[in-house]
PDB file of C-alpha atoms in Angstrom:
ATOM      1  CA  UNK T 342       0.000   0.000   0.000  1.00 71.00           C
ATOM      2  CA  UNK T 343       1.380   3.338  -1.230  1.00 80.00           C
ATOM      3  CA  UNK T 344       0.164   6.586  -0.485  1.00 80.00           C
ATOM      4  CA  UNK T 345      -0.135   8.698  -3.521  1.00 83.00           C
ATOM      5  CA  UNK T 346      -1.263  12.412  -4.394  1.00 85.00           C
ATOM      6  CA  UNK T 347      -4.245  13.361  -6.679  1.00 85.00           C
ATOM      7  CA  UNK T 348      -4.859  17.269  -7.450  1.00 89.00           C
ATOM      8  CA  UNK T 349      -8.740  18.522  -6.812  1.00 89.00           C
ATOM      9  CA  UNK T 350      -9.181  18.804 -10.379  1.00 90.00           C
ATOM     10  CA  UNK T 351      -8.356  14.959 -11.066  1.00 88.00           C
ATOM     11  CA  UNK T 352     -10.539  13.857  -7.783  1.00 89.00           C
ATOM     12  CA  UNK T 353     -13.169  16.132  -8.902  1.00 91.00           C
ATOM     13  CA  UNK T 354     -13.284  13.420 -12.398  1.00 89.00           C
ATOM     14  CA  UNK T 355     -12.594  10.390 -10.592  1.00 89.00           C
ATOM     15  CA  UNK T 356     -15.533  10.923  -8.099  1.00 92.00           C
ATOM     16  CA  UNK T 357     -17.425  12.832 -10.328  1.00 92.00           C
ATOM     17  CA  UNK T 358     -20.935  11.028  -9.431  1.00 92.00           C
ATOM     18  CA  UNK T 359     -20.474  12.243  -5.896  1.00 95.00           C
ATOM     19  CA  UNK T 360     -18.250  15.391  -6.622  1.00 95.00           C
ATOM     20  CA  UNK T 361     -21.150  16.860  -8.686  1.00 95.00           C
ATOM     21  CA  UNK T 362     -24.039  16.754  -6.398  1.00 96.00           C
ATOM     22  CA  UNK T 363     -21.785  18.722  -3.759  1.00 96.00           C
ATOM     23  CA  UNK T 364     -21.776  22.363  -2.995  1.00 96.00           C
ATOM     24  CA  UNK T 365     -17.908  24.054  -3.434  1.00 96.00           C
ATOM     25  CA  UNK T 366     -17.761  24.002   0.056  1.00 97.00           C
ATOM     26  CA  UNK T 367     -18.640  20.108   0.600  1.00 97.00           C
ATOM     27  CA  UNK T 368     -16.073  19.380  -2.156  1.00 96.00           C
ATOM     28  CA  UNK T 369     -13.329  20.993   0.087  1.00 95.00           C
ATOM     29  CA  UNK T 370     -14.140  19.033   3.168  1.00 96.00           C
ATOM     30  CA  UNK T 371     -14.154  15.612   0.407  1.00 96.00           C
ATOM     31  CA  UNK T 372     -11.031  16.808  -0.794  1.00 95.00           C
ATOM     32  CA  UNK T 373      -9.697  17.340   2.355  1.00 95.00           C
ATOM     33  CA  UNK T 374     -10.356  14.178   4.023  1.00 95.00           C
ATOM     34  CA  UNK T 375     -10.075  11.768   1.090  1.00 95.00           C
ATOM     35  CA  UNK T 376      -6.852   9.415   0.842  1.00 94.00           C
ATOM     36  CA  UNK T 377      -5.208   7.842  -2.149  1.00 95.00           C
ATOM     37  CA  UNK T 378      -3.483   4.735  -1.952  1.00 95.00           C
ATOM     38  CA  UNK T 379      -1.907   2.352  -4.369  1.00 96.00           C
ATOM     39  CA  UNK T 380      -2.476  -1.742  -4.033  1.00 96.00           C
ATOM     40  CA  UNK T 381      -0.135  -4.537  -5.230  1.00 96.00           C
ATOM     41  CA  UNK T 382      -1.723  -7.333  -7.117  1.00 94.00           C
ATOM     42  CA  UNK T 383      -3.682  -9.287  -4.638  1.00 94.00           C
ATOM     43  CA  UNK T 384      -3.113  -7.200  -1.598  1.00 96.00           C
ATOM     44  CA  UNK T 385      -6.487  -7.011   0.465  1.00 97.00           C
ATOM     45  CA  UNK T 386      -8.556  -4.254   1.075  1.00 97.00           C
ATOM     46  CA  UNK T 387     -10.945  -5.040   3.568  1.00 97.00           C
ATOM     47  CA  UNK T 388     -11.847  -8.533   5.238  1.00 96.00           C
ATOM     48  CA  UNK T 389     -14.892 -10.501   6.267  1.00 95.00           C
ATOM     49  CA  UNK T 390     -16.126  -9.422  10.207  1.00 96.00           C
ATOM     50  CA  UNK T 391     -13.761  -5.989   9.714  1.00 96.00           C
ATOM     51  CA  UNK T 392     -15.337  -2.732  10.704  1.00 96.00           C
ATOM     52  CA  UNK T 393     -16.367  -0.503   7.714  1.00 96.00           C
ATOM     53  CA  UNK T 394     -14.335   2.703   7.650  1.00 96.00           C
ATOM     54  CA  UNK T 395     -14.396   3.959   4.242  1.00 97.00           C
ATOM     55  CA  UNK T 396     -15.958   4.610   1.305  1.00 97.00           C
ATOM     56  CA  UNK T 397     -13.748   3.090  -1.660  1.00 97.00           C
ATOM     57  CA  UNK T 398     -13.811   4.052  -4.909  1.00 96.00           C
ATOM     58  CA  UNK T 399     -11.484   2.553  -7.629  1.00 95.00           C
ATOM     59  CA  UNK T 400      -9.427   5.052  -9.822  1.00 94.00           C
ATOM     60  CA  UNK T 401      -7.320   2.380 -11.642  1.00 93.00           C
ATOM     61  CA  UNK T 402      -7.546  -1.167 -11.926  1.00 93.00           C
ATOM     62  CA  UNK T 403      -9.546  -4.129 -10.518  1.00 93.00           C
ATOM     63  CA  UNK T 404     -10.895  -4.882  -6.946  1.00 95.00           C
ATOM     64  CA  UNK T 405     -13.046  -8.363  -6.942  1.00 94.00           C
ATOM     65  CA  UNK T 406     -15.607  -9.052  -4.069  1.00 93.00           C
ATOM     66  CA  UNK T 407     -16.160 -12.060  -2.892  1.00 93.00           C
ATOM     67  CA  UNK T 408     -17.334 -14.346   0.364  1.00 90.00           C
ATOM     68  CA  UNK T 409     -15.340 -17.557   1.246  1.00 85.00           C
ATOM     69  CA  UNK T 410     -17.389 -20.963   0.939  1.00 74.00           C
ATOM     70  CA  UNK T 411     -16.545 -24.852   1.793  1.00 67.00           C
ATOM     71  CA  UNK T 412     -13.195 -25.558   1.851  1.00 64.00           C
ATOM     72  CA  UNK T 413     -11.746 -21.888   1.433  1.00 66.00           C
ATOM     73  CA  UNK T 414     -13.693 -22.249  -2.068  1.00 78.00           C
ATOM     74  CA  UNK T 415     -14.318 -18.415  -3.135  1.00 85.00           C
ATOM     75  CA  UNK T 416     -17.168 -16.709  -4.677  1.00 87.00           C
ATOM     76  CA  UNK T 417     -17.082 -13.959  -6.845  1.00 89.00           C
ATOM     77  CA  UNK T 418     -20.148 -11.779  -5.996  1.00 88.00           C
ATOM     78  CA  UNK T 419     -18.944  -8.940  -7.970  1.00 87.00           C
ATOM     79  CA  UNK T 420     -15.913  -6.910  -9.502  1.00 90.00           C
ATOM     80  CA  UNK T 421     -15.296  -3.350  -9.555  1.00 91.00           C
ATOM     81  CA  UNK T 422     -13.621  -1.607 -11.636  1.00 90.00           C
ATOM     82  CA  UNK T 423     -12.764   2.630 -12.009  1.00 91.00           C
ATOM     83  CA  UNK T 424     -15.478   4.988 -11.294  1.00 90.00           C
ATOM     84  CA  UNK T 425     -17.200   2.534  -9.106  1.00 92.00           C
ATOM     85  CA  UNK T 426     -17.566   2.881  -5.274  1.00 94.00           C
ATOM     86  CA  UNK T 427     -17.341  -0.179  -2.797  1.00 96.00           C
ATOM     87  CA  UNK T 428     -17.228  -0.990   1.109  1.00 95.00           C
ATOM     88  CA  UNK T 429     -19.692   1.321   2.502  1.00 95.00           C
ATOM     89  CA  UNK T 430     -23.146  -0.556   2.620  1.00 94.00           C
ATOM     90  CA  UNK T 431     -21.504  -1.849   5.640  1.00 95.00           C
ATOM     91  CA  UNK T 432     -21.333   1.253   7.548  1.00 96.00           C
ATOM     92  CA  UNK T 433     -25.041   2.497   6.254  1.00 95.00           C
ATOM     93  CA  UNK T 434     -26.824  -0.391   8.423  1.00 93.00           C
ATOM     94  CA  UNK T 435     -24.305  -0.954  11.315  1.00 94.00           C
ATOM     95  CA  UNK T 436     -22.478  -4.476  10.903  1.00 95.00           C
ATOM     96  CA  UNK T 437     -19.546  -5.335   9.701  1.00 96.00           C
ATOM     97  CA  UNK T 438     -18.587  -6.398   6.325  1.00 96.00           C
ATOM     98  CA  UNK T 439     -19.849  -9.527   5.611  1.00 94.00           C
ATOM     99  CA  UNK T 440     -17.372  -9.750   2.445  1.00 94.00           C
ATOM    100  CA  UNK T 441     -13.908  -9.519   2.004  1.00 96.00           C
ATOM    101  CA  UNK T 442     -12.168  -7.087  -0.890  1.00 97.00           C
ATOM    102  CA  UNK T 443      -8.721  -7.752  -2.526  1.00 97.00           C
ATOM    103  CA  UNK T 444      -7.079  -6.519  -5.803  1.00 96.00           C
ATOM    104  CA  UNK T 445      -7.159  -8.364  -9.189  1.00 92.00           C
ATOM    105  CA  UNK T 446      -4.209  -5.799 -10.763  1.00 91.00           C
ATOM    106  CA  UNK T 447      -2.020  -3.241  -9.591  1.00 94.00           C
ATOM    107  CA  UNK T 448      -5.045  -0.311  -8.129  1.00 96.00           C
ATOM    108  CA  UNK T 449      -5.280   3.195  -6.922  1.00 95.00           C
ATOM    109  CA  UNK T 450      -8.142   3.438  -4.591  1.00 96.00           C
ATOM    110  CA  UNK T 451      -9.374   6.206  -3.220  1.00 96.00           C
ATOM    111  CA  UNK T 452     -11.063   6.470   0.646  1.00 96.00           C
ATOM    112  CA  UNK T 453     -12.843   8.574   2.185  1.00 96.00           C
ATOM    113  CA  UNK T 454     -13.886   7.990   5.586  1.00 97.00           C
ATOM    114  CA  UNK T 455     -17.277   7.412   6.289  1.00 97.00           C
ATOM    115  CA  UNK T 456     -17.657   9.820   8.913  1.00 97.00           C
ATOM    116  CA  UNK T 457     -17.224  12.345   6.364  1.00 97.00           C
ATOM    117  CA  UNK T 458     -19.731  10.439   4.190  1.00 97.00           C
ATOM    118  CA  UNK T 459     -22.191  10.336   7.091  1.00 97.00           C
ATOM    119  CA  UNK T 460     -21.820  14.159   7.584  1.00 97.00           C
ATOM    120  CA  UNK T 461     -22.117  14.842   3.858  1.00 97.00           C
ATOM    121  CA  UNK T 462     -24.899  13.047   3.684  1.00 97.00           C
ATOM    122  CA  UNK T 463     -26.635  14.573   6.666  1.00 96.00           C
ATOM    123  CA  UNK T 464     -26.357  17.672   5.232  1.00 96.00           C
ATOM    124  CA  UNK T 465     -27.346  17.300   1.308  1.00 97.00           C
ATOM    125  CA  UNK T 466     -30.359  15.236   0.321  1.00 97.00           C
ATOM    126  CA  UNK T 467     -28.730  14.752  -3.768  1.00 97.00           C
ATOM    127  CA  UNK T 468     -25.494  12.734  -1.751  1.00 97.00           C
ATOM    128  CA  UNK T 469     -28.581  10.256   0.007  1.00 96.00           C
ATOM    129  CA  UNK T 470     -30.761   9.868  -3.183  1.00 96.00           C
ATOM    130  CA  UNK T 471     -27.492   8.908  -4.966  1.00 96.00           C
ATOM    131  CA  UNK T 472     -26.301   6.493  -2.877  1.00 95.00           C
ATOM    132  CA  UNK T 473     -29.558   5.099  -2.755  1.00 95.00           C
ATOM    133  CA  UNK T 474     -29.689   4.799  -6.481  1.00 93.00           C
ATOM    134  CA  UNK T 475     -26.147   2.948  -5.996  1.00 92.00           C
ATOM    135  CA  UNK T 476     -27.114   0.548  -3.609  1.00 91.00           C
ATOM    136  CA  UNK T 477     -30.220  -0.235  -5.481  1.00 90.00           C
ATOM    137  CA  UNK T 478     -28.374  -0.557  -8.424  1.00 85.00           C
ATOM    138  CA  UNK T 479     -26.245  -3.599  -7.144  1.00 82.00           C
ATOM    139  CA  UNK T 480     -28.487  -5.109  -5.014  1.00 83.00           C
ATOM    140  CA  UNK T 481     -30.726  -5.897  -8.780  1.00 78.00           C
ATOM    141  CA  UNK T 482     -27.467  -6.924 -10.173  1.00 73.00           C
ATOM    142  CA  UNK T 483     -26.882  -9.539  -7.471  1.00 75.00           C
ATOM    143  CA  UNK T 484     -30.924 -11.209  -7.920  1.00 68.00           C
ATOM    144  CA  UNK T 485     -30.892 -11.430 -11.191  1.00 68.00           C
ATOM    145  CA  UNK T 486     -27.388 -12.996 -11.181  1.00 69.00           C
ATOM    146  CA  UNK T 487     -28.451 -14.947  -8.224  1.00 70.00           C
ATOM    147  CA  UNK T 488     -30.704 -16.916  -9.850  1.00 65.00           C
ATOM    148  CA  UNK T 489     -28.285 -17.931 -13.201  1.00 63.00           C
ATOM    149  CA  UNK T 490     -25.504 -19.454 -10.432  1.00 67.00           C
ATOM    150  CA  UNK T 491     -27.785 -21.197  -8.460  1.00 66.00           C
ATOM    151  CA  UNK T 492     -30.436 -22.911 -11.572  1.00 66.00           C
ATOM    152  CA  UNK T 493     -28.687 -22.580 -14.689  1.00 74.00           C
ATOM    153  CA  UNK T 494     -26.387 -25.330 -15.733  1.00 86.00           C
ATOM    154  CA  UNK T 495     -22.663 -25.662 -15.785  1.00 89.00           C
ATOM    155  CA  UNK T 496     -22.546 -23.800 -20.011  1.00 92.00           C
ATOM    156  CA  UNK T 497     -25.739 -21.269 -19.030  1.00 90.00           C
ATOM    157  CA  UNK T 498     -23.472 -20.276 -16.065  1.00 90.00           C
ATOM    158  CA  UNK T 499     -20.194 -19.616 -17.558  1.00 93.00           C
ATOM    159  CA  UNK T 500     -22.167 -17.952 -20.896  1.00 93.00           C
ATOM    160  CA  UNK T 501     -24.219 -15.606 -18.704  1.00 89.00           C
ATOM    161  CA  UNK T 502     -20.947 -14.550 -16.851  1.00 92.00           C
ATOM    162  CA  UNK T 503     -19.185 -13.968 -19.845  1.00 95.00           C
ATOM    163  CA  UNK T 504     -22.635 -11.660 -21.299  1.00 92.00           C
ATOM    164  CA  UNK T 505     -22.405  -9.903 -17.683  1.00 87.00           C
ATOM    165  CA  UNK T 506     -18.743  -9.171 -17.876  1.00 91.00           C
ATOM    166  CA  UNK T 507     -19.386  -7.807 -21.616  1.00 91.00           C
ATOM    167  CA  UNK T 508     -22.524  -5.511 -20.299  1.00 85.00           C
ATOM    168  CA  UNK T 509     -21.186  -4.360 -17.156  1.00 81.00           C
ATOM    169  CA  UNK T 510     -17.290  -3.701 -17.425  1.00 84.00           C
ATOM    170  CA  UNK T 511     -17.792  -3.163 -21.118  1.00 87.00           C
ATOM    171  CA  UNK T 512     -15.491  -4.841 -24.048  1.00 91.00           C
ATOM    172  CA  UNK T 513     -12.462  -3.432 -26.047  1.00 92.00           C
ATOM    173  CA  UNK T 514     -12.753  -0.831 -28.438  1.00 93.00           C
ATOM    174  CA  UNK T 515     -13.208  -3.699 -30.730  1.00 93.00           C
ATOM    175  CA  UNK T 516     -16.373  -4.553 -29.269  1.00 91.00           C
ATOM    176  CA  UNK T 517     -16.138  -7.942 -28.803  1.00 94.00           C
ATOM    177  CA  UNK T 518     -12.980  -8.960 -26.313  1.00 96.00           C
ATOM    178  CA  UNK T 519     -14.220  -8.391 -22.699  1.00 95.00           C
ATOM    179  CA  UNK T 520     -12.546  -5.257 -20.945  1.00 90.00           C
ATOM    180  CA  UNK T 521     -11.571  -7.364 -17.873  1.00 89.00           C
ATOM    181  CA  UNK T 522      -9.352 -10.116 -17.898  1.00 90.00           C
ATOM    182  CA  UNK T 523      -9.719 -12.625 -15.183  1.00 92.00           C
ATOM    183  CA  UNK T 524      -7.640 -15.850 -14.038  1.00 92.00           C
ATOM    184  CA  UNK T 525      -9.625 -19.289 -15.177  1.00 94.00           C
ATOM    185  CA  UNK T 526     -10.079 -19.383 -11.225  1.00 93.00           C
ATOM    186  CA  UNK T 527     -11.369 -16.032 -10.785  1.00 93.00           C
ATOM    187  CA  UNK T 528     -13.893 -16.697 -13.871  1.00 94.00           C
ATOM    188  CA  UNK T 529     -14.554 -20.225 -12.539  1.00 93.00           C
ATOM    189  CA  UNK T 530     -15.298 -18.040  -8.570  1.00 91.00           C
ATOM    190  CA  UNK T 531     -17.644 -15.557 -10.406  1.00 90.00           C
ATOM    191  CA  UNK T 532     -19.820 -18.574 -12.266  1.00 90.00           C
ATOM    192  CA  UNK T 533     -20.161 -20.708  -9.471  1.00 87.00           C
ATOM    193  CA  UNK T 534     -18.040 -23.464 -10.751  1.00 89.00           C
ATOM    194  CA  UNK T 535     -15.013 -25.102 -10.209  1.00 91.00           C
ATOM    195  CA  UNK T 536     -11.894 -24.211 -11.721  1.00 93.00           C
ATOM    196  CA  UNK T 537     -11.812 -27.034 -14.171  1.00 95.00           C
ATOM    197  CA  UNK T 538     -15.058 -27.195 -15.077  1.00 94.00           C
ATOM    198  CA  UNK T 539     -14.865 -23.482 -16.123  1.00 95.00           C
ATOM    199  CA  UNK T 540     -11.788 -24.490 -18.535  1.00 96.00           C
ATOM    200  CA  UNK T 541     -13.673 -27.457 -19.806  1.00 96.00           C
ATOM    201  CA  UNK T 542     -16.401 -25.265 -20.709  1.00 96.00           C
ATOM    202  CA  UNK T 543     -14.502 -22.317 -22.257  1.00 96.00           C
ATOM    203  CA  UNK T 544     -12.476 -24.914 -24.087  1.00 96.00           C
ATOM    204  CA  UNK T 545     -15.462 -26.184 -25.514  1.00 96.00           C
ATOM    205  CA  UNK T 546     -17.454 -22.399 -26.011  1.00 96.00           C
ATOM    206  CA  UNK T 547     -14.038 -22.092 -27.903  1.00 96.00           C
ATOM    207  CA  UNK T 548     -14.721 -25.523 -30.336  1.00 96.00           C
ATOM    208  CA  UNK T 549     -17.680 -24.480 -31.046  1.00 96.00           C
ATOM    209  CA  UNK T 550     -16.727 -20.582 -32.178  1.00 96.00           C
ATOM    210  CA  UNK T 551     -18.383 -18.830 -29.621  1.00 96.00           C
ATOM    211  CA  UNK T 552     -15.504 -17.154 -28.084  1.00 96.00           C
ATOM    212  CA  UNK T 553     -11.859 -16.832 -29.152  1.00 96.00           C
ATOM    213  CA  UNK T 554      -9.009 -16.943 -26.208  1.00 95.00           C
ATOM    214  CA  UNK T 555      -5.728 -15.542 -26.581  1.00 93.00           C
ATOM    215  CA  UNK T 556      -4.332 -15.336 -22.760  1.00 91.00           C
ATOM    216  CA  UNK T 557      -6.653 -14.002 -20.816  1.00 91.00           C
ATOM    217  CA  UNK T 558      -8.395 -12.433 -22.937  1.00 94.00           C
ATOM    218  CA  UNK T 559     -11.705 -13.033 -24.319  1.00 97.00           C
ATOM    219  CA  UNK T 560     -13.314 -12.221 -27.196  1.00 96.00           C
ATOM    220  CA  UNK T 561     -17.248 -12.842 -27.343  1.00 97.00           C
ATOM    221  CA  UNK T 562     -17.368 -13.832 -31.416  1.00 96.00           C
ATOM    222  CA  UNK T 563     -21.366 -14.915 -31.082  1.00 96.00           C
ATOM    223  CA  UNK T 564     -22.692 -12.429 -28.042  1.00 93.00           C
ATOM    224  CA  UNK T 565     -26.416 -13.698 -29.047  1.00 94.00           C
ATOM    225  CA  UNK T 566     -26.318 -17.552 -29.055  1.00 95.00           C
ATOM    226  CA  UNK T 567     -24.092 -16.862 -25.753  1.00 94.00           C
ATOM    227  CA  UNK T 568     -27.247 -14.723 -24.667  1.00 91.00           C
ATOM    228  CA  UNK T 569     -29.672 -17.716 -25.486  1.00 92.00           C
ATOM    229  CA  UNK T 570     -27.284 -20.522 -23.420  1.00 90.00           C
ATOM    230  CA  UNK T 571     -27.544 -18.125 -20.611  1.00 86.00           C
ATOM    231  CA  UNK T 572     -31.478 -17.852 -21.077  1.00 82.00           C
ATOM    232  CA  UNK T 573     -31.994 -21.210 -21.397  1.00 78.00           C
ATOM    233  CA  UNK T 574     -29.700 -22.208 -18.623  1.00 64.00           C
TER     234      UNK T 574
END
């Protein structure tokens, strides 16, 4: 972890969901209080039954979140990537985090603490009704993904992953290779799968044309019969 400077001007366009419902004086205070820190590869964040302290919000790279299962078996529940904010529906309702938080890549993240959140929001209605449209936001991205990992077979799983990876972290500006490259074990974590079964299956979406793999990179070559596998479970 390596502290790191970041002008108001930059801060102002990294946070600029929150930055723009603020008056000029509440964007001092943010400014004021906020930290920036950069993360090694894998280097954790936050842990499972930790107190929640700050707000995070990603300025570079890739943060996954996930809860440990049987066996020290992971699951993804969701990634995050820049421009995204993470680790304070903790704080909002009193408990600690019932996830842990860790880097994919090399990430700048910046924190605010939430005692500056909870004042902010305490004082400007636009802050609440936007992080209510945030949390609101992810909690429909975690039912409707919900059900594909828990009913959808082994090739409806790993196809609606790689549609949800395409739709929410966007693709390349080729439009096709997926914006977020992930270990076969972090792909295999985020469709509810084991590791080998995920390469099976890729190995096989690649047969059959659907995808092309170079690395880890992915490139969706037929997004709509992906889109019906994922459907049809």
């Amino acid at each position: 972890m390596t502290p790191i400077s970041l002008s108001k001007e930059m801060l102002s366009l990294k946070l600029a969901e929150i930055w723009q419902v603020l008056t000029p004086e509440q964007q001092n205070y943010l400014y004021d209080q906020a930290l920036v820190r950069r993360y090694a590869k894998g280097e954790m964040l936050y842990e499972e039954g930790q107190s929640a302290e700050y707000l995070m919000a990603v300025l570079t790279g890739c943060v996954k979140i996930y809860k440990e299962g049987h066996k020290t078996r992971i699951q993804i529940l969701r990634l995050v990537i820049p421009g995204q904010y993470f680790g304070y529906r903790a704080r909002f309702v009193e408990e600690s985090y019932v996830t842990s938080a860790s880097c994919l890549k090399p990430t700048e993240i910046c924190l605010v603490p939430m005692v500056c959140i909870e004042r902010l929001v305490n004082q400007n209605l636009s802050l609440a009704k936007l992080f209510i449209r945030l949390l609101s936001r992810d909690l429909g991205v975690c039912d409707s993904r919900s059900i594909s990992l828990t009913q959808s077979h082994i090739r409806g799983r790993l196809a609606e992953t790689l549609i949800f990876l395409a739709y929410a972290y966007g693709t390349c500006p080729d439009n096709i290779t997926l914006s977020v490259e992930l270990s076969r074990e972090d792909l295999a974590a985020l469709s509810n799968m084991t590791t080998a079964n995920a390469i099976r299956t890729l190995s096989s979406f690649q047969s059959e044309g659907l995808i092309s793999i170079h690395g880890r990179a992915i490139r969706l070559n037929d997004a709509p019969k992906l889109r019906l596998l994922a459907q049809n479970g």
